[in-house]
């Protein structure tokens, strides 16, 4: 019997994260008041010092503290799957592999950085952390992680997801955090937006403004971001580093790496260790970012300095952006509804080291159902974007007869997104 | 770093199920018309022949077909966890282990038998399978499994769960099956019950009657039961057999084995391979069945021949029962709302080879939250019964100072039960 899962022992879990800033030059965040690079000191009111340090570090490998690895071990190393049944269903000669990040208690890759961020905050005495969440995957991951380290957590959840995915907030409550729909009446900015746009479904940009304002104005409170920033990409590299060890146990090596891209952290995590080898000229692996057509940051945005949030409270980041006031339609892949993208991902796309493509909502769910009916797992709508692209690439192989190895990151399961599947099956899913 | 998970390679997955009927004498099902043991032929209209054969087999080990093992490999062998964080939270000297059956695509142990039942039906040419489901775990597991083998599937879902757990039915739809709330207008018995009790929240007994009627009256249609019957316990022994291999990799051996008990299959699966050694006089492991006080079959029922369903269409089974017309309150552990119990489990309890205990709903959720906040995983309300008992036994160890090894079966996750947690946190959970 051919193996379905390539497993690693806990001893084989990486002891260091890989920092691509050692191999890739990314422009620094700017202070919007001066247009000069941010002084790290200026970030200390909202971020833990160690995270600020990691954000700008050019050290190639950064140690993963033992206490973080202990919590990682609750679900890591995660399995790498060979999708035998999907290959058969497609009739493709391609070999399809996927890293199953849905096995974490929060059901996605998000705890990889949430645990790290909660840990460093705990070490520095933070008593309370605020954050925003789109689909709720990040908010639940951070509440899980704050719970592990005894930190209070407040989550501003984009209003459209708050009502579309009610059980994500139940999960956040289960782990002891407080969650409110954003825009909320709890912040000045939230109150302002509610007045200006009483019917808004919210956006990540608005929710970030609320969470940052809350952290800035409250004692012993810091802010945590689930994607975009360099340190979130850094922490996620545990995914790709594990995958490299897992592929080493097979006879295959990825020709194509595919990940969905909102802020970009799951794609970064899966691909950066491979891109390092591309940069070094050792390999020539294609890496594809997949985004929703409804929020086509990398495929239609501009590469420029822009704010990370709608209230223009964050530093300016050099990134692909649709404009910090862009409010995307309320698509079901809530985690991909962000106007910007990680500066690292953006730089890679700008430099031609990564491709980007976009799909409409209905074709993405088509692909997701094909996957669920062959592999079993019900994917998150975000991850389904990666699946759609994977199927397309596998079907190209069917036409050409090429036996390419395609690896995609299954960033999360869809157990809290079943309402979206209901809409898909009833034909009520808009094709944004 | 101490290991959190004890893993097995796919090669170590058991190649045979263990059949306790080789070591335990269980009274046969009776034909209600004659009060004589059922003629296997009489079961052929509703069950696949191979399953009828397994139901009465006294062969100690039965081969697991390769095609079933291939599908098992999508999630099996499942990890055995050492609950370091729960132990620490309780301050107990006990060592707590749990088998994580929530890792299957359907989120519970149920696919272990669903895949087998769908497989044997496929081999015998069955085109359609009907079944009942309580909380939806079985219905989703069977729809997943029928999908793998190209069999049409119709699920009668107990009405209370159908409305309490809407996303279980979405999952059933995702895998291509048809699901209706029971009692339904689709069967004679369903229509009769809807007339007699227009406000009923349904019961497993009613839903079974509907599914059996449907299978009996339709061509090329068979019925599948998710628990109770001997062959479901047989297929679930893959859980305990794996666990034995996993404990062999530690320095521990379970002093106590704990499982929640509705029909009894997850408890049987986890414990029967160990009970074999108890019967042989080699070990003296305590085994505890945990049920809800609202449906106290083993702790308050009678051990006698009774019908498995409300319409009295099934053979008579010798089991603990609350009476086939018993309709339990609509507690959130829908999978434990059954008036009877597996004849194997019943016989073990009657013979003193297994203990039984019952808990109220609120204390069970208390335990579940303690678990979720230490280990991370959000448990199914059914599995939370086993957690409550585990915590009680661990706290006894704290009092006595004993370093007992406690192993419980985490039969499923609660991702489709978050509405129950919402009620718990809002104080609206009735303490049945």
XYZ file of C-alpha atoms in Angstrom, chain A residues 11-384:
374
model
C 11.911 15.318 17.350
C 12.060 16.253 13.688
C 10.109 19.487 14.226
C 12.268 22.434 13.143
C 14.169 24.135 15.970
C 14.537 27.395 14.034
C 12.399 29.522 11.749
C 13.823 30.641 8.407
C 14.067 34.406 7.880
C 14.024 35.345 4.205
C 15.177 38.896 5.034
C 18.673 37.397 5.077
C 18.248 36.603 1.380
C 15.774 39.185 0.129
C 15.865 42.923 0.434
C 12.463 44.257 1.509
C 11.889 47.997 1.884
C 11.318 49.139 5.461
C 8.046 50.465 6.890
C 7.867 54.270 6.851
C 6.610 56.671 9.477
C 3.711 58.423 7.726
C 4.477 61.686 9.565
C 8.058 61.898 8.261
C 8.189 59.442 5.343
C 11.372 58.161 7.028
C 11.885 54.506 8.075
C 10.053 53.777 11.315
C 12.024 53.980 14.517
C 11.497 50.597 16.196
C 10.881 52.513 19.466
C 7.758 54.023 17.902
C 6.223 50.563 17.552
C 6.686 49.630 21.207
C 3.307 50.981 22.369
C 1.563 48.335 20.291
C 4.009 45.457 19.694
C 6.159 43.246 21.901
C 9.838 44.230 21.618
C 11.006 40.810 20.463
C 8.503 40.902 17.606
C 9.691 44.371 16.572
C 13.223 42.991 16.566
C 12.237 39.991 14.450
C 10.375 42.282 12.039
C 13.630 43.892 10.957
C 16.106 41.112 11.661
C 18.323 39.871 8.834
C 19.526 36.830 10.762
C 18.894 33.810 8.529
C 17.692 31.422 11.260
C 15.908 32.376 14.477
C 15.552 29.884 17.325
C 12.058 28.655 18.191
C 11.811 28.792 22.008
C 11.180 25.457 23.720
C 7.848 26.613 25.207
C 6.575 27.414 21.725
C 7.724 24.045 20.399
C 5.904 22.338 23.285
C 2.645 23.942 22.232
C 3.366 23.325 18.552
C 3.681 19.655 19.477
C -0.058 19.544 20.231
C -0.541 19.304 16.459
C 2.880 19.664 14.782
C 4.618 18.390 12.780
C 1.531 18.418 10.591
C 1.107 15.662 8.011
C 2.036 16.055 4.345
C -0.570 14.202 2.299
C -0.228 12.619 -1.101
C -3.617 13.209 -2.739
C -3.870 9.831 -4.466
C -7.649 9.982 -4.643
C -7.763 13.515 -6.080
C -5.176 12.569 -8.718
C -7.323 9.583 -9.666
C -10.504 11.662 -9.779
C -8.789 14.128 -12.125
C -7.067 11.450 -14.183
C -3.871 13.493 -14.059
C -0.288 12.232 -14.271
C 0.644 15.029 -11.831
C 1.593 14.106 -8.290
C -0.385 16.244 -5.869
C 0.751 16.783 -2.276
C -0.811 18.966 0.377
C 0.332 20.051 3.802
C -2.597 19.673 6.184
C -2.508 22.722 8.444
C -6.158 22.160 9.396
C -5.047 19.764 12.151
C -4.377 22.545 14.676
C -7.017 23.015 17.407
C -8.088 26.267 15.720
C -8.273 24.459 12.387
C -5.709 26.465 10.415
C -2.051 27.496 10.097
C -2.728 30.645 12.154
C -1.623 29.270 15.545
C 1.939 28.936 14.178
C 2.385 32.668 14.650
C -0.333 33.241 17.265
C 1.450 30.993 19.758
C 4.734 32.779 19.093
C 3.216 36.228 19.438
C 1.393 35.333 22.657
C 4.576 33.782 24.044
C 6.791 36.833 23.445
C 4.108 39.114 24.858
C 3.814 36.936 27.948
C 7.604 37.095 28.412
C 7.424 40.894 28.294
C 4.542 41.137 30.752
C 1.678 41.970 28.387
C -1.628 41.332 30.136
C -4.023 41.888 27.263
C -3.824 41.547 23.458
C -6.192 43.008 20.876
C -6.587 41.900 17.314
C -8.826 41.872 14.263
C -10.093 38.815 12.439
C -11.649 38.245 9.018
C -13.139 34.768 8.727
C -12.346 34.160 12.394
C -9.435 31.806 11.846
C -6.910 34.297 13.178
C -9.129 35.436 16.044
C -9.697 31.885 17.198
C -5.990 31.067 16.828
C -4.988 34.065 18.937
C -7.611 33.353 21.605
C -6.343 29.760 21.804
C -2.786 31.022 22.154
C -3.521 33.760 24.683
C -5.381 31.139 26.725
C -2.229 28.978 26.822
C -0.224 31.863 28.276
C -2.864 33.394 30.555
C -3.296 36.601 28.522
C -6.644 38.373 28.110
C -7.711 38.674 24.455
C -10.130 40.954 22.626
C -11.062 40.227 19.004
C -12.604 42.694 16.541
C -14.285 40.440 13.994
C -15.244 41.767 10.535
C -19.006 42.137 10.714
C -19.818 40.084 7.584
C -17.962 37.065 8.991
C -19.310 37.584 12.508
C -22.800 36.897 11.205
C -21.893 34.423 8.415
C -19.763 32.249 10.692
C -21.366 32.368 14.139
C -19.529 29.301 15.414
C -16.107 30.863 14.929
C -17.070 33.314 17.651
C -18.295 30.447 19.831
C -14.848 28.906 19.460
C -13.239 32.219 20.433
C -15.476 32.261 23.518
C -14.635 28.639 24.322
C -10.985 29.654 24.661
C -11.960 32.522 26.904
C -11.589 35.582 24.653
C -13.993 38.454 24.038
C -15.220 38.985 20.457
C -17.271 41.841 18.965
C -18.428 42.600 15.406
C -16.412 45.344 13.695
C -17.056 48.209 13.234
C -17.948 48.179 16.926
C -19.139 50.852 19.356
C -16.097 50.044 21.539
C -13.611 52.343 19.739
C -13.618 55.902 18.441
C -12.870 54.744 14.918
C -15.552 52.037 15.054
C -18.148 54.568 16.162
C -17.123 56.921 13.355
C -17.427 54.246 10.642
C -20.799 53.095 12.009
C -22.033 56.645 11.610
C -20.571 57.123 8.144
C -21.556 53.697 6.742
C -24.414 52.313 8.842
C -24.845 49.283 6.516
C -21.163 48.350 6.121
C -20.219 44.661 6.244
C -16.877 45.782 7.655
C -13.387 45.031 6.415
C -10.058 43.893 7.763
C -8.762 47.441 7.320
C -11.457 48.807 9.648
C -11.021 46.036 12.203
C -7.250 46.584 12.306
C -7.822 50.273 13.050
C -10.086 49.365 15.942
C -7.688 46.825 17.430
C -4.689 49.163 17.079
C -6.597 52.050 18.681
C -7.604 49.801 21.587
C -3.994 48.664 22.127
C -2.629 52.193 21.857
C -5.078 53.608 24.381
C -5.047 50.860 27.010
C -2.353 50.029 29.564
C -0.480 46.747 29.338
C -2.280 46.024 26.091
C -0.514 45.122 22.871
C -1.753 44.423 19.394
C -1.208 41.278 17.310
C -1.528 40.911 13.553
C -2.205 37.508 12.017
C -0.537 38.023 8.660
C 1.178 40.601 6.401
C 4.080 41.506 8.713
C 7.523 39.952 8.318
C 7.417 38.238 11.706
C 4.173 36.413 10.850
C 5.790 35.071 7.675
C 8.852 34.118 9.705
C 6.830 32.053 12.203
C 4.899 30.340 9.428
C 8.112 29.013 7.836
C 7.795 26.069 10.223
C 5.315 24.800 7.592
C 7.718 24.858 4.662
C 10.682 23.660 6.712
C 8.682 20.607 7.813
C 7.533 20.051 4.247
C 11.147 19.997 3.039
C 11.940 17.236 5.538
C 8.831 15.377 4.449
C 9.602 15.587 0.730
C 13.078 14.306 1.545
C 11.372 11.082 2.624
C 9.759 10.719 -0.814
C 11.269 10.533 -4.289
C 9.567 13.786 -5.264
C 10.375 17.486 -5.114
C 7.795 20.206 -5.797
C 7.795 21.701 -9.286
C 4.975 24.050 -8.283
C 4.015 25.419 -4.851
C 0.547 26.917 -4.454
C -1.053 28.833 -1.609
C -4.029 31.110 -1.197
C -3.055 34.678 -0.435
C -4.868 37.233 1.705
C -2.211 38.850 3.864
C 0.092 36.120 2.595
C 1.386 34.295 5.651
C 0.316 30.738 4.819
C 1.771 31.033 1.343
C 4.941 32.557 2.769
C 5.204 29.777 5.336
C 4.891 27.042 2.776
C 7.108 28.585 0.112
C 9.872 30.778 1.610
C 12.258 27.930 2.443
C 11.924 26.782 -1.178
C 12.278 30.297 -2.577
C 15.572 30.563 -0.727
C 16.863 27.732 -2.914
C 15.458 29.448 -6.002
C 17.266 32.670 -5.072
C 20.457 30.708 -4.528
C 20.052 29.294 -8.033
C 19.791 25.730 -6.763
C 16.189 25.163 -7.834
C 13.597 26.582 -10.148
C 10.314 25.926 -8.349
C 7.264 27.896 -9.517
C 5.384 29.524 -6.652
C 1.809 30.719 -7.235
C -0.217 33.066 -5.014
C -3.965 32.585 -5.444
C -6.358 35.366 -4.560
C -10.077 36.044 -4.995
C -11.139 38.076 -8.039
C -13.199 40.125 -5.581
C -10.034 41.340 -3.838
C -7.284 41.079 -6.469
C -4.437 42.730 -4.603
C -1.480 41.098 -6.347
C -3.058 40.757 -9.777
C -4.627 44.243 -10.049
C -3.183 46.349 -7.224
C -0.303 48.824 -7.286
C 3.089 48.134 -5.700
C 3.605 51.179 -3.513
C 3.740 52.468 0.053
C 0.279 52.366 1.654
C -1.376 52.149 5.046
C -2.229 48.737 6.480
C -5.540 49.946 7.854
C -8.412 52.174 6.887
C -7.884 54.773 9.621
C -4.274 55.283 8.473
C -2.928 54.538 11.931
C -0.317 51.984 10.880
C 3.108 52.631 9.384
C 3.304 52.798 5.597
C 4.176 49.431 4.072
C 5.653 48.897 0.617
C 3.223 46.397 -0.828
C 0.721 45.564 -3.517
C -2.463 47.374 -2.498
C -5.941 48.183 -3.719
C -5.935 51.283 -1.509
C -6.452 51.318 2.246
C -10.068 52.453 1.827
C -10.989 49.544 -0.454
C -13.881 47.502 0.988
C -14.209 44.199 -0.854
C -17.536 42.399 -1.404
C -18.542 40.061 1.437
C -17.153 36.897 -0.173
C -17.046 33.749 1.917
C -13.267 33.538 1.952
C -13.247 36.243 4.623
C -9.569 35.681 5.341
C -8.679 36.878 1.830
C -10.566 40.168 2.065
C -7.547 42.440 2.616
C -6.622 45.430 0.517
C -2.899 44.839 0.842
C -0.434 41.965 0.939
C 2.647 41.049 2.895
C 5.651 43.213 1.878
C 7.658 39.996 1.514
C 5.109 38.419 -0.826
C 4.726 41.714 -2.676
C 8.467 42.030 -3.220
C 8.662 38.446 -4.480
C 5.879 39.088 -6.967
C 7.417 42.408 -8.027
C 10.789 40.689 -8.545
C 9.254 37.844 -10.593
C 10.093 35.274 -7.920
C 6.410 34.465 -7.427
C 3.373 34.380 -9.748
C -0.144 35.483 -8.862
C -3.562 34.513 -10.159
C -7.185 35.178 -9.175
C -10.401 33.151 -9.257
C -14.108 33.806 -8.873
C -16.047 32.473 -5.907
C -18.189 29.803 -7.592
C -15.349 28.075 -9.467
C -13.426 27.988 -6.200
C -16.291 26.166 -4.453
C -16.583 23.780 -7.426
C -12.956 22.824 -6.824
C -13.509 22.541 -3.101
C -16.351 20.043 -3.544
C -14.224 17.973 -5.936
C -11.525 17.890 -3.271
C -13.941 17.043 -0.429
C -15.463 14.199 -2.407
C -12.092 12.660 -3.204
C -9.880 13.384 -0.205
C -12.647 13.663 2.418
C -11.571 16.872 4.151
C -13.961 19.854 3.909
C -11.666 22.805 3.045
C -11.940 26.395 4.216
C -13.074 28.704 1.390
C -9.687 30.432 1.607
C -7.770 27.186 1.102
C -10.143 26.256 -1.706
